[in-house]
XYZ file of C-alpha atoms in Angstrom:
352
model
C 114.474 96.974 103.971
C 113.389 95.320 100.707
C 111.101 92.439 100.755
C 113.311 89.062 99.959
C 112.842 87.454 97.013
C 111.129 83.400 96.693
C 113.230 80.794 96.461
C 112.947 79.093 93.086
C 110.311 76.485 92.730
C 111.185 72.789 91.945
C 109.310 69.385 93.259
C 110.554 67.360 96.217
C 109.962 64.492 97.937
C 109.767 64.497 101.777
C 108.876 63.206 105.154
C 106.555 64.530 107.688
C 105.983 63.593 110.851
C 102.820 64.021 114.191
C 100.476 65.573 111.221
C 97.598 66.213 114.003
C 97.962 63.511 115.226
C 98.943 61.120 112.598
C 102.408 59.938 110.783
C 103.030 59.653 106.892
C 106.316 58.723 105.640
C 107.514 59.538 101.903
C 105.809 61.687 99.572
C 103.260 64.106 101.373
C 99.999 64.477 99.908
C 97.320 64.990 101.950
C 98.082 68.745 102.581
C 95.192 71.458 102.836
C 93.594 72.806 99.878
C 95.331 75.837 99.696
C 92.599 78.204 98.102
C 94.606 81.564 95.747
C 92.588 85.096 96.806
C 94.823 86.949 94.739
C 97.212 86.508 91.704
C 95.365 83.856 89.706
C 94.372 86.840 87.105
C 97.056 89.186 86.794
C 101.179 88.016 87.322
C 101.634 92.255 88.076
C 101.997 92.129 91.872
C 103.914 91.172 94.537
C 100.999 90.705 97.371
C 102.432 89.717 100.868
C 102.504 90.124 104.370
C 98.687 89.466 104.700
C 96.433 89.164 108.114
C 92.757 88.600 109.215
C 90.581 91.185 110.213
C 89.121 90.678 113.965
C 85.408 88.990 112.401
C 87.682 86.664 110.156
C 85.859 87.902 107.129
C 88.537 89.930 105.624
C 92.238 89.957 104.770
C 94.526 92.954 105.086
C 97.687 92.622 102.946
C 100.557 94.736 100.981
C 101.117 95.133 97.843
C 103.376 96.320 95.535
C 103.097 97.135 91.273
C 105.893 95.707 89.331
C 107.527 98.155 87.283
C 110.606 98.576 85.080
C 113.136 100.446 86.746
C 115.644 103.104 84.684
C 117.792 99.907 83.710
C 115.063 98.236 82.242
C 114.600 95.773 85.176
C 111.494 94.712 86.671
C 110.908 95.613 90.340
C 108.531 96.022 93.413
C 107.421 99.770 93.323
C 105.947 101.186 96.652
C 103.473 99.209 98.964
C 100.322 100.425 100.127
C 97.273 98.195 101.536
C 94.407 96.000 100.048
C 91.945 93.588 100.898
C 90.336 91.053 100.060
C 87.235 88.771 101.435
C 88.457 85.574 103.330
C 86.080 83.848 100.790
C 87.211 85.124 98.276
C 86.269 88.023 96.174
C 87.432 91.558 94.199
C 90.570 93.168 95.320
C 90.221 96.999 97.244
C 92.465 99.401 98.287
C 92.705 100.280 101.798
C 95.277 102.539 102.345
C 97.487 104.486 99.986
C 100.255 107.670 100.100
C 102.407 108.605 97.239
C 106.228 108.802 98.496
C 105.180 106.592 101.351
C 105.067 102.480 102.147
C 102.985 100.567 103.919
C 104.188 97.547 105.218
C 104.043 94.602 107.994
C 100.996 94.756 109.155
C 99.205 93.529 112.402
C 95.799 94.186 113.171
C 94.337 94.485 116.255
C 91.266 91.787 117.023
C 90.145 94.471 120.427
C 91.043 97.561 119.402
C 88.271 99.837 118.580
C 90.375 102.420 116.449
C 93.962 102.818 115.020
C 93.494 99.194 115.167
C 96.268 98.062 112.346
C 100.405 98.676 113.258
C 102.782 98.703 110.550
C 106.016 99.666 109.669
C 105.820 103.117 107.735
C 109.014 103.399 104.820
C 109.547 107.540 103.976
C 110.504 107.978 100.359
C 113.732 108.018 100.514
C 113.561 104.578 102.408
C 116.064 105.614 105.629
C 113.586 106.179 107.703
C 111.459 102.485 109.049
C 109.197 103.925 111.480
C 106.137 102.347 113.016
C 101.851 103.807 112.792
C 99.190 102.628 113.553
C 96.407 102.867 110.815
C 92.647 103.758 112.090
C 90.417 101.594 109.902
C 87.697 103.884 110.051
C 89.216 107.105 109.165
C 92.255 105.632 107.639
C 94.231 108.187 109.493
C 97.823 107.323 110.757
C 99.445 108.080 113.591
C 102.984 107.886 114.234
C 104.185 105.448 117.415
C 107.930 105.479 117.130
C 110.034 107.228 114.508
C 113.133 105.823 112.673
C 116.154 107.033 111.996
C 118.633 105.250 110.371
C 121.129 107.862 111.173
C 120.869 107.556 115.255
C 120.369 103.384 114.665
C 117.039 103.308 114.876
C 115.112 100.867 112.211
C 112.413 99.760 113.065
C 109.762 96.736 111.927
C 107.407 94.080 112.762
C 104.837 95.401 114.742
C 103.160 92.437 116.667
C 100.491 93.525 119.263
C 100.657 92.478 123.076
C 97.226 91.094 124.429
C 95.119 93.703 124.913
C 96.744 96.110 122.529
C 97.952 98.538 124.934
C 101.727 97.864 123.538
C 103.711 96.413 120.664
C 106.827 94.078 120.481
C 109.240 95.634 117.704
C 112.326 94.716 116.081
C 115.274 97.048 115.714
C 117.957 96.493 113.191
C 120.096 98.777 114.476
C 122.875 98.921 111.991
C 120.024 97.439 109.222
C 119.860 94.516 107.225
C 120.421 94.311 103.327
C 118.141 93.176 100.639
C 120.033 89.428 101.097
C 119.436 89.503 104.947
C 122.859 90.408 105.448
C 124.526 92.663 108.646
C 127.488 93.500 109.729
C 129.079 91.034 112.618
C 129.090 94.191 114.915
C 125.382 94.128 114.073
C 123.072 95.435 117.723
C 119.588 94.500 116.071
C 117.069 93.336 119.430
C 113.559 93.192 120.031
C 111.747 96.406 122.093
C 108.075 96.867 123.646
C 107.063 99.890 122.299
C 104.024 101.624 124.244
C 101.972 103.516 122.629
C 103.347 106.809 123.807
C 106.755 105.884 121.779
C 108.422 104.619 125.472
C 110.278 101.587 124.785
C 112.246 98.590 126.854
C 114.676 96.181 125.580
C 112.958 92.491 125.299
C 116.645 91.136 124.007
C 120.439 92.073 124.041
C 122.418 91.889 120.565
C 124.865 89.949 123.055
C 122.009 87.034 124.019
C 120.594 86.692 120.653
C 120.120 88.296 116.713
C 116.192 88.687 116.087
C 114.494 88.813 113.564
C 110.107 88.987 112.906
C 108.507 88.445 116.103
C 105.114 87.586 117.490
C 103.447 88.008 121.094
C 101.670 85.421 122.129
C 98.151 86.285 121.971
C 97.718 84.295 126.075
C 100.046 85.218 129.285
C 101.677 82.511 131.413
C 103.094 82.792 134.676
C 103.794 85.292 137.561
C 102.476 88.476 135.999
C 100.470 87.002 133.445
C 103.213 87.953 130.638
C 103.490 86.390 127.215
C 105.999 84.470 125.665
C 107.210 86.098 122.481
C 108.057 83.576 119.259
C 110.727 84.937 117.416
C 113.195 84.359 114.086
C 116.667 84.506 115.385
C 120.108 83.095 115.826
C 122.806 83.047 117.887
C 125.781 85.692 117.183
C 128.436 84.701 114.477
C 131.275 86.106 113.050
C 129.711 86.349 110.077
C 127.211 88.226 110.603
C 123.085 88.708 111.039
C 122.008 86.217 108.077
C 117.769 85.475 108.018
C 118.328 82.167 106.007
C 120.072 80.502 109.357
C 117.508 81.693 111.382
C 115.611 79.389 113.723
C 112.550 79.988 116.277
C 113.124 81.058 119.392
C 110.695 82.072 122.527
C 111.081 84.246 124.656
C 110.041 83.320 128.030
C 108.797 86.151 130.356
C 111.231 86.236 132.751
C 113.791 86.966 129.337
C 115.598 84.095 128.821
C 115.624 82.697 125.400
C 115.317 78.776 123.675
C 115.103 77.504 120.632
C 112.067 75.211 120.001
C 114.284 72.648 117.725
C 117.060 74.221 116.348
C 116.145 73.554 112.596
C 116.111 76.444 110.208
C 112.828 78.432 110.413
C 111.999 82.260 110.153
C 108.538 83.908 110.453
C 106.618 82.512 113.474
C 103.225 83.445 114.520
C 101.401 81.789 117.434
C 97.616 80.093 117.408
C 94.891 82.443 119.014
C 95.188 80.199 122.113
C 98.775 80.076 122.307
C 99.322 76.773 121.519
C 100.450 76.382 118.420
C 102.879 78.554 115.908
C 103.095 78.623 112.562
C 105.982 79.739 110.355
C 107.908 79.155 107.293
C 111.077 76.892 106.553
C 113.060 75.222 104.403
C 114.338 72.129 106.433
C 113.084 69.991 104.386
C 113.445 70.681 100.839
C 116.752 72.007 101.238
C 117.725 67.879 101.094
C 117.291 67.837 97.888
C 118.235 71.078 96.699
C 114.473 72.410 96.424
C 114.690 75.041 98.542
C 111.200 76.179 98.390
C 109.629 77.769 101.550
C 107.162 75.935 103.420
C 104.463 76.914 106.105
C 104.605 74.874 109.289
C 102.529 74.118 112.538
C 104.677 73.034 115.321
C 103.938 72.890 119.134
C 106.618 74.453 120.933
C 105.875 72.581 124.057
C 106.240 69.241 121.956
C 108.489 70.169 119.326
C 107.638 66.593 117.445
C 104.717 67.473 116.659
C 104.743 69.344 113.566
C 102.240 69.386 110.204
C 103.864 70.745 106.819
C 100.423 72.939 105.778
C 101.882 73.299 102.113
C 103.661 71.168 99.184
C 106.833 71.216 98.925
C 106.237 72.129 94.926
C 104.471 75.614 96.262
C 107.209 78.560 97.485
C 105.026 80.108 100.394
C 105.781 82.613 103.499
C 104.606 84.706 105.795
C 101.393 82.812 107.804
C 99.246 84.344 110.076
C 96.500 83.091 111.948
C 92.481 83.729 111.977
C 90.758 84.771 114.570
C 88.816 81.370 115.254
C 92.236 79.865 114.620
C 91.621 77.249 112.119
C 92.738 78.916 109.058
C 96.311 80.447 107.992
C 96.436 82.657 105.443
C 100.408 83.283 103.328
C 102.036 84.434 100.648
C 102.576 81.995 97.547
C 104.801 82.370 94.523
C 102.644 82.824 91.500
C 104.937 81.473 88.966
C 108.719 79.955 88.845
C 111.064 82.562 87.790
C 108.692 85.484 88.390
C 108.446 88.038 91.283
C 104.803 87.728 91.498
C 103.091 86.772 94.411
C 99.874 85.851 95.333
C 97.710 85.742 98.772
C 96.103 82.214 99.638
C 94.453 80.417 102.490
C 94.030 77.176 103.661
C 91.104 75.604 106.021
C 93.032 73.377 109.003
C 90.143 71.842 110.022
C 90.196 69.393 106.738
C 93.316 68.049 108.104
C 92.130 68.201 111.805
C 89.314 65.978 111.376
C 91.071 63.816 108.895
């Protein structure tokens, strides 16, 4: 599955609403200095998918070279993985295999080795299988293979507490580069164990899913997590990731969603309190369109803070460790397939 492509960038005016605490109506403009890490010196990479090491200190993300294709067009050539300090700082590789991807990934804050799950793309790009990446040794090891032929495509590793298990999504039948499926389309969530074993989490008949993430505290009988998820409800149509909204997924298995609104990309707080994720329910009023990351409590679903300008096309937040800071993908210029990693500090707006 290709990466989607930004929205294109334009200025908007909004309203936002329980920002910590407070209310602002009208033009938004006390967001959090959103700080670029990457992409403010070269426009030849499309950097995404980024997370926090377990110390907070680094960031682990993809990235991918732009090249010209045999047509003469300009496109994302194969991921591997980089870093670069929280504070910011030079660019390294991390891990890198001609003919092979490395994407979507999650890394562990407890694990002592193969600490990092991603999705693995083959070559030829049928085969969405998910590793586990030792940081250490940078040695792989394969969890649960793909094969697009038997319906099995996997992606979005998110880690259950304690690391002992991941929550996975399986498009089934696949998704285009547009986020398009079939309407017969089966794709649920799984828990994968670590010895490939997996369980159904969701039925194609309940709900579609999309990215998913395990909370990182469990609730109830059990002590299980809920599990945020992009998703929507079946449609004739068809699986599309542009009507998706967040859903949790209680541990007993029933499904909600937190508002209903169009949102995609959740990932909850270290304490489970909070998620953040990306959505354009607000610009899309005035024909913006532009992604923006969000903090909602899904517990009090008024209570939401718009992290980013409406003016900057971001996705893809994830957490820290201390969970005051999200880091995300930006759009590095309109009209251009370059992205960028940034971060912001939460704590400005916090104590504001």
């Amino acid at each position: 599955m290709k990466r989607r492509d930004f929205l294109t960038l334009a200025g908007s005016g909004m309203i936002v609403s329980g920002a910590f605490g407070r209310s602002a109506h009208g033009q938004a403009t006390a967001y959090p200095t959103m700080r670029r890490l990457t992409g403010t010196e070269s426009q030849d990479y499309v950097d995404g998918r980024p997370c926090f090491s377990p110390d907070g200190q680094t960031i682990l993300f993809m990235r991918q070279k732009l090249i010209r294709n045999g047509e003469g067009k300009i496109e994302p050539g194969e991921a591997w993985f980089c870093t670069v300090p929280a504070n910011g700082g030079e660019v390294s590789d991390f891990a890198r295999i001609d003919g092979f991807q490395f994407t979507r990934p999650d890394w562990s804050w407890v694990r002592r080795s193969f600490q990092i799950a991603f999705c693995g793309i083959s070559k030829s790009g049928s085969e969405n299988s998910i590793y586990l990446l030792d940081v250490a040794s940078r040695k792989i090891w394969l969890i649960l293979k793909g094969d697009s032929a038997r319906n099995r495509i996997f992606s979005y590793p998110s880690w259950y507490p304690g690391a002992g298990a991941l929550c996975v999504t399986n498009y089934w039948e696949g998704t285009n580069s547009e986020g398009f499926t079939t309407p017969g389309t089966m794709q649920h969530l799984l828990r994968c164990e670590l010895n490939g074993r997996t369980n159904p989490l969701t039925h194609p008949t309940q709900i579609w899913p999309g990215m998913s993430s395990v909370c990182h505290v469990g609730t109830g009988p059990g002590n299980l997590p809920a599990i945020a998820f992009a998703g929507e409800q079946r449609t004739r149509a068809g699986y599309n990731q542009d009507f998706n909204q967040i859903w949790i997924r209680r541990p007993n298995g029933s499904v909600f969603a937190i508002d209903g609104l169009q949102a995609r990309a959740p990932w909850w707080s270290p304490n489970g309190s909070l998620i953040a994720f990306e959505s354009n329910r607000e610009t899309s009023k005035s024909g913006n369109e532009n992604y923006q990351i969000f903090v909602q409590n899904p517990s009090n679903p008024a209570w939401i803070f718009p992290v980013t300008s409406p003016e900057q096309a971001v996705q893809h937040a994830k957490w820290s460790p201390e969970g005051n800071r999200l880091t995300f993908a930006y759009a590095i210029e309109k009209g251009s397939q370059a992205q960028g990693i940034a971060i912001v500090d939460l704590s400005e707006s916090w104590s504001g």
